[in-house]
Amino acid sequence: MFDLKGKVAIVTGGNGGIGLGMARGLAGAGARVVVAARNQTKSAAAVRELEKLGGQPLAIAVDVADEASVNALVRSTVDRCGRLDILVNNAGTNVRKQPQDYTLAEWHQVLDTNLTSAFLCSRAAFAPMKAAGGGKIINIGSMMSIFGVSFSPAYGPSKGGLVQLTKSLATAWAKDNIQVNAVLPGWIDTELTQGARRQVPDLHENVLRRTPAGRWGTMEDMAGVAVFLASAASDFVTGTAIPVDGGYSVLG
Ligand code: NDP
């Protein structure tokens, strides 16, 4: 039910953090993983690590905010791997500032990297997934898909929008046997949140206090949900947003 042998998966931002955690899960279940990000030194290191799990991983450079680059990524994946079955829209960024200090360029940077990217990648993936008889798209949202914080006026809208994009794509493509779901991670220890810890006073203590599990999530915590949503185990699951958050979103 969870076997991904013979499947090809693109993981955007798969060279570190949550993306690499999910890529490990997919490769461990037998998928051939395409690590799609900008920094090719980091991507090569991720590929070396994934090779130990099997499945002949490879790296393809992409800027997910650039339409031509995204289309080239999907074309190159199909040319080199023969098919595309799984897309994880994980690449993301944040600019932490009060709304009144935000420039339009910063707004576009966050929206383009987090939300427009998922539209572009999913649109490009549609034809090869349909040709393969179906597919799985996994969008990485956030607790900011649900909650607001004062210092992320573009990140929150981008992640809220990803949940609605998930529902739109799920309803449009269900007839093509393409399931589209979102994962809403809680606070996970990655480069992104190490930056947040430096910028936001008391964040570390607040996360520990606010998370019922009493700890930060790890890259390893993200592997299981990726395998579930990428495999036949979730064939009747579409349009949902699944928190993986140590209980953060249910604490009253
Ligand atoms: P990281 O900073 O470790 O990873 C971000 C990834 O995105 C990197 O691999 C980076 O690779 C890639 N990326 C960024 N911009 C682009 C771009 N324009 N084109 C291609 N790739 C890009 O952060 P996380 O692992 O923490 O974050 C991964 C996702 O999870 C993000 O969407 C984030 O919003 C989300 N998330 C994280 C949470 C957390 O607590 N850590 C909580 C909730 C959601 P490169 O620089 O090489 O391009």
PDB file of C-alpha atoms and ligand atoms in Angstrom:
ATOM      1  CA  MET A   1       0.000   0.000   0.000  1.00  0.00           C
ATOM      2  CA  PHE A   2       2.904   2.367   0.720  1.00  0.00           C
ATOM      3  CA  ASP A   3       5.208   1.017  -1.987  1.00  0.00           C
ATOM      4  CA  LEU A   4       6.551   3.729  -4.339  1.00  0.00           C
ATOM      5  CA  LYS A   5       8.815   1.558  -6.513  1.00  0.00           C
ATOM      6  CA  GLY A   6       8.721   2.723 -10.141  1.00  0.00           C
ATOM      7  CA  LYS A   7       7.328   6.148  -9.176  1.00  0.00           C
ATOM      8  CA  VAL A   8       9.088   9.432  -9.954  1.00  0.00           C
ATOM      9  CA  ALA A   9       8.801  12.316  -7.480  1.00  0.00           C
ATOM     10  CA  ILE A  10       9.828  15.972  -7.779  1.00  0.00           C
ATOM     11  CA  VAL A  11      10.474  17.613  -4.397  1.00  0.00           C
ATOM     12  CA  THR A  12      10.956  21.381  -4.700  1.00  0.00           C
ATOM     13  CA  GLY A  13      13.308  22.648  -2.030  1.00  0.00           C
ATOM     14  CA  GLY A  14      14.320  19.009  -1.563  1.00  0.00           C
ATOM     15  CA  ASN A  15      17.928  19.881  -0.723  1.00  0.00           C
ATOM     16  CA  GLY A  16      17.343  20.624   2.974  1.00  0.00           C
ATOM     17  CA  GLY A  17      14.880  20.903   5.847  1.00  0.00           C
ATOM     18  CA  ILE A  18      11.328  19.620   5.418  1.00  0.00           C
ATOM     19  CA  GLY A  19      11.856  18.897   1.705  1.00  0.00           C
ATOM     20  CA  LEU A  20      14.827  16.641   2.395  1.00  0.00           C
ATOM     21  CA  GLY A  21      12.931  14.948   5.245  1.00  0.00           C
ATOM     22  CA  MET A  22      10.111  14.153   2.823  1.00  0.00           C
ATOM     23  CA  ALA A  23      12.544  13.158   0.057  1.00  0.00           C
ATOM     24  CA  ARG A  24      14.129  10.640   2.445  1.00  0.00           C
ATOM     25  CA  GLY A  25      10.715   9.131   3.125  1.00  0.00           C
ATOM     26  CA  LEU A  26       9.832   8.892  -0.574  1.00  0.00           C
ATOM     27  CA  ALA A  27      13.225   7.421  -1.523  1.00  0.00           C
ATOM     28  CA  GLY A  28      12.997   4.952   1.353  1.00  0.00           C
ATOM     29  CA  ALA A  29       9.624   3.789   0.004  1.00  0.00           C
ATOM     30  CA  GLY A  30      11.230   3.192  -3.412  1.00  0.00           C
ATOM     31  CA  ALA A  31      10.586   6.386  -5.409  1.00  0.00           C
ATOM     32  CA  ARG A  32      13.118   8.006  -7.730  1.00  0.00           C
ATOM     33  CA  VAL A  33      13.447  11.518  -6.269  1.00  0.00           C
ATOM     34  CA  VAL A  34      14.286  14.651  -8.252  1.00  0.00           C
ATOM     35  CA  VAL A  35      15.761  17.248  -5.879  1.00  0.00           C
ATOM     36  CA  ALA A  36      14.657  20.591  -7.350  1.00  0.00           C
ATOM     37  CA  ALA A  37      16.165  23.764  -5.869  1.00  0.00           C
ATOM     38  CA  ARG A  38      18.586  26.614  -6.698  1.00  0.00           C
ATOM     39  CA  ASN A  39      21.717  25.830  -4.652  1.00  0.00           C
ATOM     40  CA  GLN A  40      23.413  23.012  -6.559  1.00  0.00           C
ATOM     41  CA  THR A  41      26.057  22.342  -3.902  1.00  0.00           C
ATOM     42  CA  LYS A  42      23.305  21.613  -1.369  1.00  0.00           C
ATOM     43  CA  SER A  43      21.337  19.608  -3.952  1.00  0.00           C
ATOM     44  CA  ALA A  44      24.369  17.442  -4.802  1.00  0.00           C
ATOM     45  CA  ALA A  45      24.870  16.701  -1.094  1.00  0.00           C
ATOM     46  CA  ALA A  46      21.186  15.751  -0.760  1.00  0.00           C
ATOM     47  CA  VAL A  47      21.443  13.435  -3.771  1.00  0.00           C
ATOM     48  CA  ARG A  48      24.516  11.717  -2.274  1.00  0.00           C
ATOM     49  CA  GLU A  49      22.550  11.146   0.910  1.00  0.00           C
ATOM     50  CA  LEU A  50      19.429   9.872  -0.904  1.00  0.00           C
ATOM     51  CA  GLU A  51      21.534   7.506  -3.041  1.00  0.00           C
ATOM     52  CA  LYS A  52      22.107   5.431   0.091  1.00  0.00           C
ATOM     53  CA  LEU A  53      18.344   4.795   0.187  1.00  0.00           C
ATOM     54  CA  GLY A  54      18.234   3.704  -3.490  1.00  0.00           C
ATOM     55  CA  GLY A  55      15.970   4.780  -6.315  1.00  0.00           C
ATOM     56  CA  GLN A  56      18.597   6.653  -8.390  1.00  0.00           C
ATOM     57  CA  PRO A  57      17.905  10.226  -7.180  1.00  0.00           C
ATOM     58  CA  LEU A  58      19.020  13.216  -9.225  1.00  0.00           C
ATOM     59  CA  ALA A  59      19.200  16.999  -8.904  1.00  0.00           C
ATOM     60  CA  ILE A  60      17.717  19.473 -11.372  1.00  0.00           C
ATOM     61  CA  ALA A  61      18.209  23.215 -10.819  1.00  0.00           C
ATOM     62  CA  VAL A  62      15.061  25.322 -10.695  1.00  0.00           C
ATOM     63  CA  ASP A  63      13.806  28.709  -9.599  1.00  0.00           C
ATOM     64  CA  VAL A  64      10.219  27.857  -8.682  1.00  0.00           C
ATOM     65  CA  ALA A  65       9.154  31.492  -9.048  1.00  0.00           C
ATOM     66  CA  ASP A  66      10.129  31.471 -12.731  1.00  0.00           C
ATOM     67  CA  GLU A  67       7.640  30.014 -15.220  1.00  0.00           C
ATOM     68  CA  ALA A  68      10.209  28.982 -17.845  1.00  0.00           C
ATOM     69  CA  SER A  69      12.452  27.380 -15.222  1.00  0.00           C
ATOM     70  CA  VAL A  70       9.536  25.356 -13.782  1.00  0.00           C
ATOM     71  CA  ASN A  71       8.439  24.156 -17.223  1.00  0.00           C
ATOM     72  CA  ALA A  72      12.040  23.137 -17.983  1.00  0.00           C
ATOM     73  CA  LEU A  73      12.216  21.206 -14.671  1.00  0.00           C
ATOM     74  CA  VAL A  74       9.168  19.106 -15.511  1.00  0.00           C
ATOM     75  CA  ARG A  75      10.279  18.576 -19.142  1.00  0.00           C
ATOM     76  CA  SER A  76      13.735  17.501 -18.019  1.00  0.00           C
ATOM     77  CA  THR A  77      12.288  15.165 -15.354  1.00  0.00           C
ATOM     78  CA  VAL A  78      10.116  13.377 -17.900  1.00  0.00           C
ATOM     79  CA  ASP A  79      13.003  13.237 -20.433  1.00  0.00           C
ATOM     80  CA  ARG A  80      15.421  11.753 -17.892  1.00  0.00           C
ATOM     81  CA  CYS A  81      13.093   9.606 -15.763  1.00  0.00           C
ATOM     82  CA  GLY A  82      10.364   8.735 -18.276  1.00  0.00           C
ATOM     83  CA  ARG A  83       7.402   9.847 -16.156  1.00  0.00           C
ATOM     84  CA  LEU A  84       6.176  11.986 -13.268  1.00  0.00           C
ATOM     85  CA  ASP A  85       3.900  10.633 -10.512  1.00  0.00           C
ATOM     86  CA  ILE A  86       4.475  12.755  -7.399  1.00  0.00           C
ATOM     87  CA  LEU A  87       5.041  16.505  -6.901  1.00  0.00           C
ATOM     88  CA  VAL A  88       5.876  18.008  -3.511  1.00  0.00           C
ATOM     89  CA  ASN A  89       5.476  21.799  -3.616  1.00  0.00           C
ATOM     90  CA  ASN A  90       7.724  22.524  -0.644  1.00  0.00           C
ATOM     91  CA  ALA A  91      10.066  25.395  -1.668  1.00  0.00           C
ATOM     92  CA  GLY A  92       9.357  28.423   0.459  1.00  0.00           C
ATOM     93  CA  THR A  93      10.686  31.598   1.977  1.00  0.00           C
ATOM     94  CA  ASN A  94       9.739  34.342   4.422  1.00  0.00           C
ATOM     95  CA  VAL A  95      10.528  38.003   5.013  1.00  0.00           C
ATOM     96  CA  ARG A  96       9.729  38.854   8.628  1.00  0.00           C
ATOM     97  CA  LYS A  97       8.665  42.486   9.129  1.00  0.00           C
ATOM     98  CA  GLN A  98       5.683  44.485  10.296  1.00  0.00           C
ATOM     99  CA  PRO A  99       3.113  44.983   7.488  1.00  0.00           C
ATOM    100  CA  GLN A 100       3.611  48.766   7.355  1.00  0.00           C
ATOM    101  CA  ASP A 101       7.315  48.261   6.610  1.00  0.00           C
ATOM    102  CA  TYR A 102       6.793  45.728   3.798  1.00  0.00           C
ATOM    103  CA  THR A 103       7.802  46.720   0.263  1.00  0.00           C
ATOM    104  CA  LEU A 104       5.852  45.543  -2.773  1.00  0.00           C
ATOM    105  CA  ALA A 105       8.968  43.673  -3.940  1.00  0.00           C
ATOM    106  CA  GLU A 106       9.087  41.721  -0.651  1.00  0.00           C
ATOM    107  CA  TRP A 107       5.377  40.901  -0.945  1.00  0.00           C
ATOM    108  CA  HIS A 108       5.903  39.551  -4.490  1.00  0.00           C
ATOM    109  CA  GLN A 109       9.034  37.626  -3.471  1.00  0.00           C
ATOM    110  CA  VAL A 110       7.141  35.702  -0.768  1.00  0.00           C
ATOM    111  CA  LEU A 111       3.927  35.199  -2.773  1.00  0.00           C
ATOM    112  CA  ASP A 112       5.817  34.119  -5.904  1.00  0.00           C
ATOM    113  CA  THR A 113       8.099  31.666  -4.065  1.00  0.00           C
ATOM    114  CA  ASN A 114       5.419  30.120  -1.837  1.00  0.00           C
ATOM    115  CA  LEU A 115       2.144  30.261  -3.784  1.00  0.00           C
ATOM    116  CA  THR A 116       2.582  31.105  -7.468  1.00  0.00           C
ATOM    117  CA  SER A 117       5.311  28.448  -7.570  1.00  0.00           C
ATOM    118  CA  ALA A 118       2.833  25.741  -6.537  1.00  0.00           C
ATOM    119  CA  PHE A 119       0.431  26.812  -9.269  1.00  0.00           C
ATOM    120  CA  LEU A 120       3.228  26.814 -11.871  1.00  0.00           C
ATOM    121  CA  CYS A 121       4.651  23.419 -10.823  1.00  0.00           C
ATOM    122  CA  SER A 122       1.220  21.774 -10.556  1.00  0.00           C
ATOM    123  CA  ARG A 123       0.111  23.129 -13.929  1.00  0.00           C
ATOM    124  CA  ALA A 124       3.297  21.807 -15.545  1.00  0.00           C
ATOM    125  CA  ALA A 125       2.904  18.430 -13.801  1.00  0.00           C
ATOM    126  CA  PHE A 126      -0.701  17.914 -14.919  1.00  0.00           C
ATOM    127  CA  ALA A 127      -0.035  16.550 -18.434  1.00  0.00           C
ATOM    128  CA  PRO A 128       2.650  13.990 -17.466  1.00  0.00           C
ATOM    129  CA  MET A 129       0.614  12.859 -14.443  1.00  0.00           C
ATOM    130  CA  LYS A 130      -2.464  12.400 -16.601  1.00  0.00           C
ATOM    131  CA  ALA A 131      -0.329  10.461 -19.089  1.00  0.00           C
ATOM    132  CA  ALA A 132       0.886   8.233 -16.212  1.00  0.00           C
ATOM    133  CA  GLY A 133      -2.734   7.436 -15.276  1.00  0.00           C
ATOM    134  CA  GLY A 134      -2.824   9.656 -12.175  1.00  0.00           C
ATOM    135  CA  GLY A 135      -0.658  11.447  -9.674  1.00  0.00           C
ATOM    136  CA  LYS A 136      -0.142  12.919  -6.227  1.00  0.00           C
ATOM    137  CA  ILE A 137       0.474  16.573  -5.405  1.00  0.00           C
ATOM    138  CA  ILE A 138       1.488  17.579  -1.879  1.00  0.00           C
ATOM    139  CA  ASN A 139       1.517  21.289  -0.994  1.00  0.00           C
ATOM    140  CA  ILE A 140       3.392  22.410   2.103  1.00  0.00           C
ATOM    141  CA  GLY A 141       1.319  24.937   4.030  1.00  0.00           C
ATOM    142  CA  SER A 142       1.976  26.062   7.592  1.00  0.00           C
ATOM    143  CA  MET A 143       0.329  26.885  10.887  1.00  0.00           C
ATOM    144  CA  MET A 144       0.138  30.327   9.210  1.00  0.00           C
ATOM    145  CA  SER A 145      -2.421  28.769   6.830  1.00  0.00           C
ATOM    146  CA  ILE A 146      -4.703  28.878   9.895  1.00  0.00           C
ATOM    147  CA  PHE A 147      -3.304  31.446  12.344  1.00  0.00           C
ATOM    148  CA  GLY A 148      -1.904  34.960  12.002  1.00  0.00           C
ATOM    149  CA  VAL A 149       1.296  36.464  13.392  1.00  0.00           C
ATOM    150  CA  SER A 150       2.251  40.127  13.374  1.00  0.00           C
ATOM    151  CA  PHE A 151       5.555  39.702  11.555  1.00  0.00           C
ATOM    152  CA  SER A 152       4.547  37.676   8.450  1.00  0.00           C
ATOM    153  CA  PRO A 153       2.051  39.727   6.399  1.00  0.00           C
ATOM    154  CA  ALA A 154       2.879  37.947   3.112  1.00  0.00           C
ATOM    155  CA  TYR A 155       3.813  34.470   4.379  1.00  0.00           C
ATOM    156  CA  GLY A 156       0.386  33.931   6.020  1.00  0.00           C
ATOM    157  CA  PRO A 157      -1.591  34.894   2.895  1.00  0.00           C
ATOM    158  CA  SER A 158       0.701  32.722   0.746  1.00  0.00           C
ATOM    159  CA  LYS A 159       0.155  29.692   2.998  1.00  0.00           C
ATOM    160  CA  GLY A 160      -3.590  30.325   3.365  1.00  0.00           C
ATOM    161  CA  GLY A 161      -3.758  30.582  -0.411  1.00  0.00           C
ATOM    162  CA  LEU A 162      -1.976  27.237  -0.755  1.00  0.00           C
ATOM    163  CA  VAL A 163      -4.815  25.530   1.123  1.00  0.00           C
ATOM    164  CA  GLN A 164      -7.370  27.036  -1.254  1.00  0.00           C
ATOM    165  CA  LEU A 165      -5.197  26.153  -4.270  1.00  0.00           C
ATOM    166  CA  THR A 166      -5.134  22.591  -2.921  1.00  0.00           C
ATOM    167  CA  LYS A 167      -8.945  22.472  -2.877  1.00  0.00           C
ATOM    168  CA  SER A 168      -9.232  23.987  -6.365  1.00  0.00           C
ATOM    169  CA  LEU A 169      -6.776  21.546  -7.939  1.00  0.00           C
ATOM    170  CA  ALA A 170      -8.255  18.590  -6.027  1.00  0.00           C
ATOM    171  CA  THR A 171     -11.754  19.228  -7.349  1.00  0.00           C
ATOM    172  CA  ALA A 172     -10.558  19.964 -10.898  1.00  0.00           C
ATOM    173  CA  TRP A 173      -8.312  16.931 -11.252  1.00  0.00           C
ATOM    174  CA  ALA A 174     -10.098  14.224  -9.219  1.00  0.00           C
ATOM    175  CA  LYS A 175     -11.527  12.836 -12.473  1.00  0.00           C
ATOM    176  CA  ASP A 176      -7.944  12.455 -13.743  1.00  0.00           C
ATOM    177  CA  ASN A 177      -7.014  10.380 -10.681  1.00  0.00           C
ATOM    178  CA  ILE A 178      -4.737  13.132  -9.364  1.00  0.00           C
ATOM    179  CA  GLN A 179      -5.031  13.612  -5.589  1.00  0.00           C
ATOM    180  CA  VAL A 180      -3.977  16.997  -4.230  1.00  0.00           C
ATOM    181  CA  ASN A 181      -3.459  17.530  -0.499  1.00  0.00           C
ATOM    182  CA  ALA A 182      -1.704  19.958   1.807  1.00  0.00           C
ATOM    183  CA  VAL A 183       0.478  19.317   4.844  1.00  0.00           C
ATOM    184  CA  LEU A 184       0.517  21.956   7.574  1.00  0.00           C
ATOM    185  CA  PRO A 185       3.734  21.554   9.563  1.00  0.00           C
ATOM    186  CA  GLY A 186       3.999  22.943  13.060  1.00  0.00           C
ATOM    187  CA  TRP A 187       7.304  24.404  14.158  1.00  0.00           C
ATOM    188  CA  ILE A 188      10.034  22.253  12.602  1.00  0.00           C
ATOM    189  CA  ASP A 189      13.746  22.727  13.313  1.00  0.00           C
ATOM    190  CA  THR A 190      15.246  23.790   9.930  1.00  0.00           C
ATOM    191  CA  GLU A 191      17.431  26.576   8.478  1.00  0.00           C
ATOM    192  CA  LEU A 192      14.280  28.659   7.959  1.00  0.00           C
ATOM    193  CA  THR A 193      13.227  28.504  11.608  1.00  0.00           C
ATOM    194  CA  GLN A 194      16.790  28.865  12.884  1.00  0.00           C
ATOM    195  CA  GLY A 195      16.619  32.265  11.146  1.00  0.00           C
ATOM    196  CA  ALA A 196      13.256  32.933  12.794  1.00  0.00           C
ATOM    197  CA  ARG A 197      14.702  32.073  16.202  1.00  0.00           C
ATOM    198  CA  ARG A 198      17.417  34.673  15.703  1.00  0.00           C
ATOM    199  CA  GLN A 199      14.882  37.342  14.648  1.00  0.00           C
ATOM    200  CA  VAL A 200      11.883  36.711  16.912  1.00  0.00           C
ATOM    201  CA  PRO A 201      12.481  37.169  20.661  1.00  0.00           C
ATOM    202  CA  ASP A 202      11.435  34.197  22.864  1.00  0.00           C
ATOM    203  CA  LEU A 203      10.286  32.149  19.835  1.00  0.00           C
ATOM    204  CA  HIS A 204      12.075  29.002  20.995  1.00  0.00           C
ATOM    205  CA  GLU A 205      10.478  29.071  24.470  1.00  0.00           C
ATOM    206  CA  ASN A 206       7.057  30.014  23.068  1.00  0.00           C
ATOM    207  CA  VAL A 207       7.092  27.086  20.631  1.00  0.00           C
ATOM    208  CA  LEU A 208       7.990  24.654  23.421  1.00  0.00           C
ATOM    209  CA  ARG A 209       5.251  26.073  25.673  1.00  0.00           C
ATOM    210  CA  ARG A 210       2.566  26.200  22.936  1.00  0.00           C
ATOM    211  CA  THR A 211       3.224  22.739  21.383  1.00  0.00           C
ATOM    212  CA  PRO A 212       1.460  19.927  23.332  1.00  0.00           C
ATOM    213  CA  ALA A 213       4.191  17.462  22.300  1.00  0.00           C
ATOM    214  CA  GLY A 214       6.635  19.774  24.122  1.00  0.00           C
ATOM    215  CA  ARG A 215       9.275  19.836  21.403  1.00  0.00           C
ATOM    216  CA  TRP A 216      10.142  21.179  17.963  1.00  0.00           C
ATOM    217  CA  GLY A 217       9.397  18.867  15.028  1.00  0.00           C
ATOM    218  CA  THR A 218      12.255  17.309  13.065  1.00  0.00           C
ATOM    219  CA  MET A 219      12.872  16.517   9.395  1.00  0.00           C
ATOM    220  CA  GLU A 220      12.191  12.873  10.262  1.00  0.00           C
ATOM    221  CA  ASP A 221       8.683  13.792  11.485  1.00  0.00           C
ATOM    222  CA  MET A 222       7.777  14.852   7.938  1.00  0.00           C
ATOM    223  CA  ALA A 223       8.630  11.594   6.122  1.00  0.00           C
ATOM    224  CA  GLY A 224       5.572   9.480   7.039  1.00  0.00           C
ATOM    225  CA  VAL A 225       2.912  11.936   5.893  1.00  0.00           C
ATOM    226  CA  ALA A 226       4.755  12.363   2.588  1.00  0.00           C
ATOM    227  CA  VAL A 227       4.757   8.605   1.972  1.00  0.00           C
ATOM    228  CA  PHE A 228       1.070   8.357   2.915  1.00  0.00           C
ATOM    229  CA  LEU A 229       0.007  11.193   0.606  1.00  0.00           C
ATOM    230  CA  ALA A 230       2.254   9.956  -2.243  1.00  0.00           C
ATOM    231  CA  SER A 231       1.096   6.337  -2.121  1.00  0.00           C
ATOM    232  CA  ALA A 232      -1.981   4.260  -2.924  1.00  0.00           C
ATOM    233  CA  ALA A 233      -2.819   4.403   0.798  1.00  0.00           C
ATOM    234  CA  SER A 234      -4.326   7.870   0.182  1.00  0.00           C
ATOM    235  CA  ASP A 235      -6.147   7.228  -3.113  1.00  0.00           C
ATOM    236  CA  PHE A 236      -9.515   8.407  -1.670  1.00  0.00           C
ATOM    237  CA  VAL A 237      -7.995  11.361   0.202  1.00  0.00           C
ATOM    238  CA  THR A 238      -8.015  14.643  -1.709  1.00  0.00           C
ATOM    239  CA  GLY A 239      -8.345  18.371  -1.013  1.00  0.00           C
ATOM    240  CA  THR A 240      -7.441  18.056   2.667  1.00  0.00           C
ATOM    241  CA  ALA A 241      -4.906  19.919   4.800  1.00  0.00           C
ATOM    242  CA  ILE A 242      -3.257  17.650   7.369  1.00  0.00           C
ATOM    243  CA  PRO A 243      -1.487  19.250  10.348  1.00  0.00           C
ATOM    244  CA  VAL A 244       1.784  17.586  11.398  1.00  0.00           C
ATOM    245  CA  ASP A 245       2.329  19.781  14.400  1.00  0.00           C
ATOM    246  CA  GLY A 246       2.626  17.904  17.701  1.00  0.00           C
ATOM    247  CA  GLY A 247      -0.892  19.135  18.538  1.00  0.00           C
ATOM    248  CA  TYR A 248      -0.139  22.856  18.065  1.00  0.00           C
ATOM    249  CA  SER A 249      -3.317  23.576  16.077  1.00  0.00           C
ATOM    250  CA  VAL A 250      -5.742  21.852  18.469  1.00  0.00           C
ATOM    251  CA  LEU A 251      -4.637  23.423  21.745  1.00  0.00           C
ATOM    252  CA  GLY A 252      -7.399  25.711  22.985  1.00  0.00           C
TER     253      GLY A 252
HETATM  254  P1  NDP B   1      14.510  25.671   4.385  1.00  0.00           P
HETATM  255  O1  NDP B   1      14.947  27.095   4.326  1.00  0.00           O
HETATM  256  O2  NDP B   1      15.403  24.663   4.999  1.00  0.00           O
HETATM  257  O3  NDP B   1      14.121  25.178   2.930  1.00  0.00           O
HETATM  258  C1  NDP B   1      13.601  26.005   1.947  1.00  0.00           C
HETATM  259  C2  NDP B   1      13.848  25.311   0.628  1.00  0.00           C
HETATM  260  O4  NDP B   1      13.232  26.039  -0.430  1.00  0.00           O
HETATM  261  C3  NDP B   1      15.313  25.201   0.313  1.00  0.00           C
HETATM  262  O5  NDP B   1      15.560  23.897  -0.122  1.00  0.00           O
HETATM  263  C4  NDP B   1      15.527  26.199  -0.819  1.00  0.00           C
HETATM  264  O6  NDP B   1      16.547  25.732  -1.672  1.00  0.00           O
HETATM  265  C5  NDP B   1      14.164  26.161  -1.495  1.00  0.00           C
HETATM  266  N1  NDP B   1      13.839  27.377  -2.234  1.00  0.00           N
HETATM  267  C6  NDP B   1      13.624  28.618  -1.737  1.00  0.00           C
HETATM  268  N2  NDP B   1      13.366  29.473  -2.724  1.00  0.00           N
HETATM  269  C7  NDP B   1      13.417  28.760  -3.894  1.00  0.00           C
HETATM  270  C8  NDP B   1      13.249  29.094  -5.256  1.00  0.00           C
HETATM  271  N3  NDP B   1      12.959  30.346  -5.655  1.00  0.00           N
HETATM  272  N4  NDP B   1      13.360  28.113  -6.183  1.00  0.00           N
HETATM  273  C9  NDP B   1      13.643  26.844  -5.795  1.00  0.00           C
HETATM  274  N5  NDP B   1      13.815  26.467  -4.526  1.00  0.00           N
HETATM  275  C10 NDP B   1      13.707  27.426  -3.579  1.00  0.00           C
HETATM  276  O7  NDP B   1      13.110  25.717   5.098  1.00  0.00           O
HETATM  277  P2  NDP B   1      12.086  24.618   5.601  1.00  0.00           P
HETATM  278  O8  NDP B   1      12.536  23.252   5.292  1.00  0.00           O
HETATM  279  O9  NDP B   1      11.740  24.992   6.986  1.00  0.00           O
HETATM  280  O10 NDP B   1      10.820  24.995   4.715  1.00  0.00           O
HETATM  281  C11 NDP B   1      10.311  24.165   3.696  1.00  0.00           C
HETATM  282  C12 NDP B   1       8.839  24.513   3.506  1.00  0.00           C
HETATM  283  O11 NDP B   1       8.129  24.233   4.705  1.00  0.00           O
HETATM  284  C13 NDP B   1       8.577  25.984   3.199  1.00  0.00           C
HETATM  285  O12 NDP B   1       7.516  26.091   2.276  1.00  0.00           O
HETATM  286  C14 NDP B   1       8.170  26.531   4.548  1.00  0.00           C
HETATM  287  O13 NDP B   1       7.357  27.667   4.419  1.00  0.00           O
HETATM  288  C15 NDP B   1       7.393  25.363   5.090  1.00  0.00           C
HETATM  289  N6  NDP B   1       7.200  25.357   6.532  1.00  0.00           N
HETATM  290  C16 NDP B   1       8.255  25.285   7.407  1.00  0.00           C
HETATM  291  C17 NDP B   1       8.022  25.227   8.757  1.00  0.00           C
HETATM  292  C18 NDP B   1       9.106  25.091   9.759  1.00  0.00           C
HETATM  293  O14 NDP B   1       8.816  25.175  10.950  1.00  0.00           O
HETATM  294  N7  NDP B   1      10.334  24.879   9.365  1.00  0.00           N
HETATM  295  C19 NDP B   1       6.669  25.289   9.297  1.00  0.00           C
HETATM  296  C20 NDP B   1       5.650  25.358   8.304  1.00  0.00           C
HETATM  297  C21 NDP B   1       5.929  25.384   6.988  1.00  0.00           C
HETATM  298  P3  NDP B   1      17.567  26.707  -2.486  1.00  0.00           P
HETATM  299  O15 NDP B   1      17.895  27.855  -1.572  1.00  0.00           O
HETATM  300  O16 NDP B   1      18.717  25.845  -2.836  1.00  0.00           O
HETATM  301  O17 NDP B   1      16.783  27.144  -3.700  1.00  0.00           O
END
